[in-house]
Amino acid sequence: MTTVILAEKPDQARSYAAVFKQTTKQKGYITIQDPRFFKGEAIMTWGIGHLVELCLPGHYKKEWKRWNLANLPILPEQVEFQVPRSKQEQFNIVKNWLKKATTIIIATDPDREGENIARSIIKQAGVRNHVPIKRLWINSQENDVVREGFLQLQPGEKFLPMYEEAKARQVADWLVGMNASPLYSLLLQTKGVQDTFSVGRVQTPTLYLIYLRQKEIEAFVSEPFFELKANVDASGGTFQASLKQRLKTKEDVTTLLEKHGIKGKTPGVISELTKKNKEIPSPLLHSLSTLQATANRKWKYSPSTVLKIMQKLYEKKWLTYPRTESNHITQAEFSYLRKNVTGYQQLLESPFEPAYLYPRKRYVNDAKVQEHYAIIPTKKIPTASQVEKLRQDERNLYLEVVKTTLAMFAPPYKVEETKVTVDVQGLAFHTTGKIEQALGWKELFQSSKSKKKEDEQVLPPLEKGEPIQAMVKAKEGKTQPPAYYTEGQLIPLMKTAGKFVEDEEEQAILNEVTGIGTGATRANIIETLKSREYITINKNSVYVTPKGKILCEAVEGNLLSKAEMTAQWELFLRKIGQGEKDSATFISNIHTYIHRLLTDAPSHVKTMKLDTSTIDTSESAGIGPCPLCGAAVVQRGPVFACSKSKENNCKFVIVKRLAKKTLTEGMVKRLLTKGETAVLKGFKSKAGKSFSAALVLKEGKVEFDFTKKPTYRKKNRTNIKSSQAKG
């Protein structure tokens, strides 16, 4: 009997293995002897994320290797998968054990993508269908949760529709990308744009939403306006109230004041006075998206940075599974959190009398938890010194989650809100004042740096019907355009994309599936938009680049620019996941869409009027001369290529990412002009070993030169000593 456990990555496998009795680490796997869980030998092995990927177009047909409008569409009859060379060694280890397995336990991340990763590996390994498959489905890597999970494994076939759904989405995204990217790149080249464009179902609508906001800002025309402010003298003190109406001109101000006989200090009366005690509950528990938005607002962390940190804290067993869309937990999680309240309080040095030791539906709702519950602390409570040893960004995020969770048990934030209306000769001026009565849960988030909002007015004692004196003045202002999105706002923007959709059914679908993208993919989508140079971030504000604007103009009016495409996909994909629809029909519909895209896109791009001043005009000079034909070499997306490749079929190209090192424009320029570079560090072999080498051009091809010796600059020792003395 050989049980093979397939984890998603090495750290995850090591974490799982820690709960078993006898384990031995081997190359690429861990042997386990533990009769409490397994009859006979158990093998824990792992992927490195995706060990299996879709084959590139050139795998199917030679002519699909090069982008050419005549060769579109790229629609393989049957998609095939391959193992990248860099992961072949680990795949062979996994395959060897899977072929020997009498039982397979899928222990990848508990989500659709995790299911897809595992099933793709199992299928590529050629495992026979009769081998039973079980599923580990847990939301925490704590030892007791892992033990319980292995004792209560679920039948693998229960999750098979989830794999079919994920695979259908993966294939459809590949088909759209592999056709739309060359299509728009080649069409835009006919308009003089010598660049490559990446187009995708989620990244392109997201870019387009950012573009629409920027267009609105750029088209905005600021207009002056006037507000009337009343400085009010009451018997108990002074305060300020405002007229809700905005006036356009000084003449309008004068006319209105004269109409009501207001000049200098004018008598009035407190016409309305209402006081209301409010109890404000603590924030919802964090999902990944709310945590990403909060971290960006507080500390300017990017969404991808937050996800990486959360993954580390999950693997440390301090926090639960991070890639969740839920803000709720179940009764089971609430039970252990309640037991640990004192421990969390001691960690934060925040003693308070818990006000809610029973579950409230705002936070605890089994019906609203599907695959994963909200991000919360685990039962493992670190010491204060352990928290202090964390990096600052890790500490910030860990404490944010602990505080938000602990706030669920804390007393409410209580305020007395007073709304006042002042009647001055028939004009109604309004103001609101708040008095904090009890900070409650807010004390958890107080810090020495916290500042009270200056715009929160403290009102003097007032009575309804009380006479007052008011000095009314006009304050000039200007209308302001909407603000640029911040990087943290892009996550909620993607989540709420449904509000930009007109069709009510599609809007409802997007609201139900929480917008476009998933908790696991949205951060990567933002990074893709940055790496493709479609957007740029400056002081946390997001701007669409000229290249991004060109793509948005090209896809305008097409489904590729709209969130509706995701709504239509998700409706069908959900039914695949529920076993009601088949993936073959879905992929057939994608084929139909691509054929329509190939018909519609050329006519739209042809009518585009591009502002050529925004296009990079360095094409003629380029980075350097092409060694094959003498034309300019230019950067085109992930490669440096001959600018005349289309006209004279020149095939010269240098990949930007060579042996896992990114070549800079300066390196390539020296290579093209001098035929060689200096010795460069940072290359990596297929086996993962680092090496240094010079690059040389031989017959139009780039080769490594290991004979050249590195040059070292002599340091000025006197200057070093001098600087040390000064330091």
CSV table of N, CA and C in Angstrom, one decimal, residues 276-330:
chain,number,residue,atom,x,y,z
A,276,LYS,N,-29.1,62.1,18.9
A,276,LYS,CA,-29.3,60.6,18.8
A,276,LYS,C,-28.1,59.9,19.3
A,277,ASN,N,-28.2,58.9,20.1
A,277,ASN,CA,-27.1,58.1,20.6
A,277,ASN,C,-26.9,56.9,19.6
A,278,LYS,N,-25.7,56.8,19.1
A,278,LYS,CA,-25.4,55.7,18.1
A,278,LYS,C,-24.4,54.8,18.6
A,279,GLU,N,-24.7,53.5,18.4
A,279,GLU,CA,-23.7,52.4,18.6
A,279,GLU,C,-23.2,51.9,17.3
A,280,ILE,N,-21.9,52.1,17.0
A,280,ILE,CA,-21.4,51.7,15.8
A,280,ILE,C,-20.6,50.4,15.9
A,281,PRO,N,-21.0,49.3,15.2
A,281,PRO,CA,-20.3,48.0,15.4
A,281,PRO,C,-18.9,48.1,14.8
A,282,SER,N,-18.0,47.1,15.2
A,282,SER,CA,-16.7,47.0,14.6
A,282,SER,C,-16.7,46.6,13.2
A,283,PRO,N,-15.7,46.9,12.4
A,283,PRO,CA,-15.6,46.5,11.0
A,283,PRO,C,-15.8,45.0,10.8
A,284,LEU,N,-16.3,44.7,9.6
A,284,LEU,CA,-16.4,43.2,9.2
A,284,LEU,C,-15.0,42.6,9.3
A,285,LEU,N,-15.0,41.3,9.5
A,285,LEU,CA,-13.7,40.6,9.4
A,285,LEU,C,-13.1,40.7,8.1
A,286,HIS,N,-11.8,40.5,8.0
A,286,HIS,CA,-11.1,40.8,6.7
A,286,HIS,C,-11.2,39.6,5.7
A,287,SER,N,-11.5,40.0,4.5
A,287,SER,CA,-11.3,39.1,3.3
A,287,SER,C,-9.9,39.6,2.8
A,288,LEU,N,-9.4,38.9,1.8
A,288,LEU,CA,-8.1,39.3,1.2
A,288,LEU,C,-8.3,40.7,0.6
A,289,SER,N,-9.4,41.0,-0.1
A,289,SER,CA,-9.5,42.3,-0.8
A,289,SER,C,-9.7,43.4,0.2
A,290,THR,N,-10.4,43.2,1.3
A,290,THR,CA,-10.5,44.3,2.2
A,290,THR,C,-9.2,44.6,2.9
A,291,LEU,N,-8.4,43.5,3.2
A,291,LEU,CA,-7.1,43.7,3.8
A,291,LEU,C,-6.2,44.4,2.9
A,292,GLN,N,-6.2,44.1,1.6
A,292,GLN,CA,-5.4,44.7,0.6
A,292,GLN,C,-5.7,46.2,0.5
A,293,ALA,N,-7.0,46.5,0.5
A,293,ALA,CA,-7.4,47.9,0.4
A,293,ALA,C,-7.0,48.7,1.7
A,294,THR,N,-7.2,48.1,2.8
A,294,THR,CA,-6.8,48.7,4.1
A,294,THR,C,-5.3,48.9,4.2
A,295,ALA,N,-4.5,47.9,3.8
A,295,ALA,CA,-3.1,48.0,3.9
A,295,ALA,C,-2.6,49.1,2.9
A,296,ASN,N,-3.2,49.3,1.8
A,296,ASN,CA,-2.8,50.3,0.8
A,296,ASN,C,-3.1,51.7,1.4
A,297,ARG,N,-4.3,51.8,2.0
A,297,ARG,CA,-4.7,53.1,2.6
A,297,ARG,C,-3.8,53.5,3.8
A,298,LYS,N,-3.5,52.5,4.6
A,298,LYS,CA,-2.7,52.8,5.8
A,298,LYS,C,-1.2,52.9,5.6
A,299,TRP,N,-0.7,52.0,4.8
A,299,TRP,CA,0.8,51.9,4.6
A,299,TRP,C,1.3,51.9,3.2
A,300,LYS,N,0.4,52.1,2.2
A,300,LYS,CA,0.7,52.2,0.8
A,300,LYS,C,1.3,50.9,0.3
A,301,TYR,N,1.0,49.7,0.9
A,301,TYR,CA,1.4,48.4,0.4
A,301,TYR,C,0.7,48.1,-0.9
A,302,SER,N,1.3,47.5,-1.9
A,302,SER,CA,0.6,47.1,-3.1
A,302,SER,C,-0.1,45.8,-2.8
A,303,PRO,N,-1.2,45.5,-3.5
A,303,PRO,CA,-2.0,44.3,-3.3
A,303,PRO,C,-1.1,43.0,-3.4
A,304,SER,N,-0.1,43.0,-4.4
A,304,SER,CA,0.7,41.8,-4.5
A,304,SER,C,1.6,41.6,-3.3
A,305,THR,N,2.1,42.8,-2.7
A,305,THR,CA,2.9,42.7,-1.5
A,305,THR,C,2.1,42.1,-0.4
A,306,VAL,N,0.9,42.6,-0.2
A,306,VAL,CA,0.0,42.1,0.9
A,306,VAL,C,-0.2,40.5,0.7
A,307,LEU,N,-0.5,40.1,-0.5
A,307,LEU,CA,-0.7,38.7,-0.7
A,307,LEU,C,0.5,37.8,-0.4
A,308,LYS,N,1.7,38.3,-0.8
A,308,LYS,CA,2.9,37.6,-0.4
A,308,LYS,C,3.2,37.5,1.1
A,309,ILE,N,2.9,38.6,1.8
A,309,ILE,CA,3.1,38.6,3.2
A,309,ILE,C,2.1,37.7,3.9
A,310,MET,N,0.9,37.7,3.4
A,310,MET,CA,-0.2,36.9,4.0
A,310,MET,C,0.1,35.4,3.8
A,311,GLN,N,0.7,35.1,2.7
A,311,GLN,CA,1.0,33.7,2.4
A,311,GLN,C,2.1,33.2,3.4
A,312,LYS,N,3.1,34.1,3.7
A,312,LYS,CA,4.1,33.8,4.7
A,312,LYS,C,3.5,33.6,6.1
A,313,LEU,N,2.6,34.4,6.5
A,313,LEU,CA,2.0,34.3,7.8
A,313,LEU,C,1.1,33.1,7.9
A,314,TYR,N,0.5,32.7,6.7
A,314,TYR,CA,-0.3,31.5,6.7
A,314,TYR,C,0.6,30.3,6.8
A,315,GLU,N,1.8,30.3,6.2
A,315,GLU,CA,2.7,29.2,6.2
A,315,GLU,C,3.4,29.1,7.6
A,316,LYS,N,3.5,30.2,8.3
A,316,LYS,CA,4.0,30.2,9.7
A,316,LYS,C,2.9,29.7,10.7
A,317,LYS,N,1.7,29.5,10.2
A,317,LYS,CA,0.6,29.0,11.0
A,317,LYS,C,0.1,30.1,11.9
A,318,TRP,N,0.3,31.4,11.6
A,318,TRP,CA,-0.2,32.4,12.5
A,318,TRP,C,-1.6,33.0,12.0
A,319,LEU,N,-1.8,32.9,10.7
A,319,LEU,CA,-3.1,33.3,10.2
A,319,LEU,C,-3.7,32.2,9.3
A,320,THR,N,-5.0,32.3,9.1
A,320,THR,CA,-5.7,31.3,8.3
A,320,THR,C,-5.5,31.6,6.8
A,321,TYR,N,-6.1,30.8,6.0
A,321,TYR,CA,-5.9,30.9,4.5
A,321,TYR,C,-6.2,32.3,4.0
A,322,PRO,N,-5.3,32.8,3.2
A,322,PRO,CA,-5.5,34.3,2.8
A,322,PRO,C,-6.3,34.5,1.6
A,323,ARG,N,-6.4,33.6,0.6
A,323,ARG,CA,-7.1,33.8,-0.6
A,323,ARG,C,-8.6,33.6,-0.5
A,324,THR,N,-9.2,34.4,0.3
A,324,THR,CA,-10.6,34.2,0.6
A,324,THR,C,-11.4,35.5,0.2
A,325,GLU,N,-12.7,35.3,-0.2
A,325,GLU,CA,-13.5,36.4,-0.6
A,325,GLU,C,-14.5,36.7,0.6
A,326,SER,N,-14.5,35.9,1.6
A,326,SER,CA,-15.5,35.9,2.7
A,326,SER,C,-15.1,36.9,3.8
A,327,ASN,N,-16.1,37.5,4.4
A,327,ASN,CA,-15.9,38.4,5.6
A,327,ASN,C,-16.5,37.7,6.8
A,328,HIS,N,-16.9,36.4,6.7
A,328,HIS,CA,-17.6,35.8,7.7
A,328,HIS,C,-16.9,34.5,8.1
A,329,ILE,N,-17.2,34.0,9.4
A,329,ILE,CA,-16.7,32.8,9.8
A,329,ILE,C,-17.8,31.9,10.3
A,330,THR,N,-17.5,30.6,10.6
A,330,THR,CA,-18.6,29.7,11.0
A,330,THR,C,-18.5,29.6,12.5
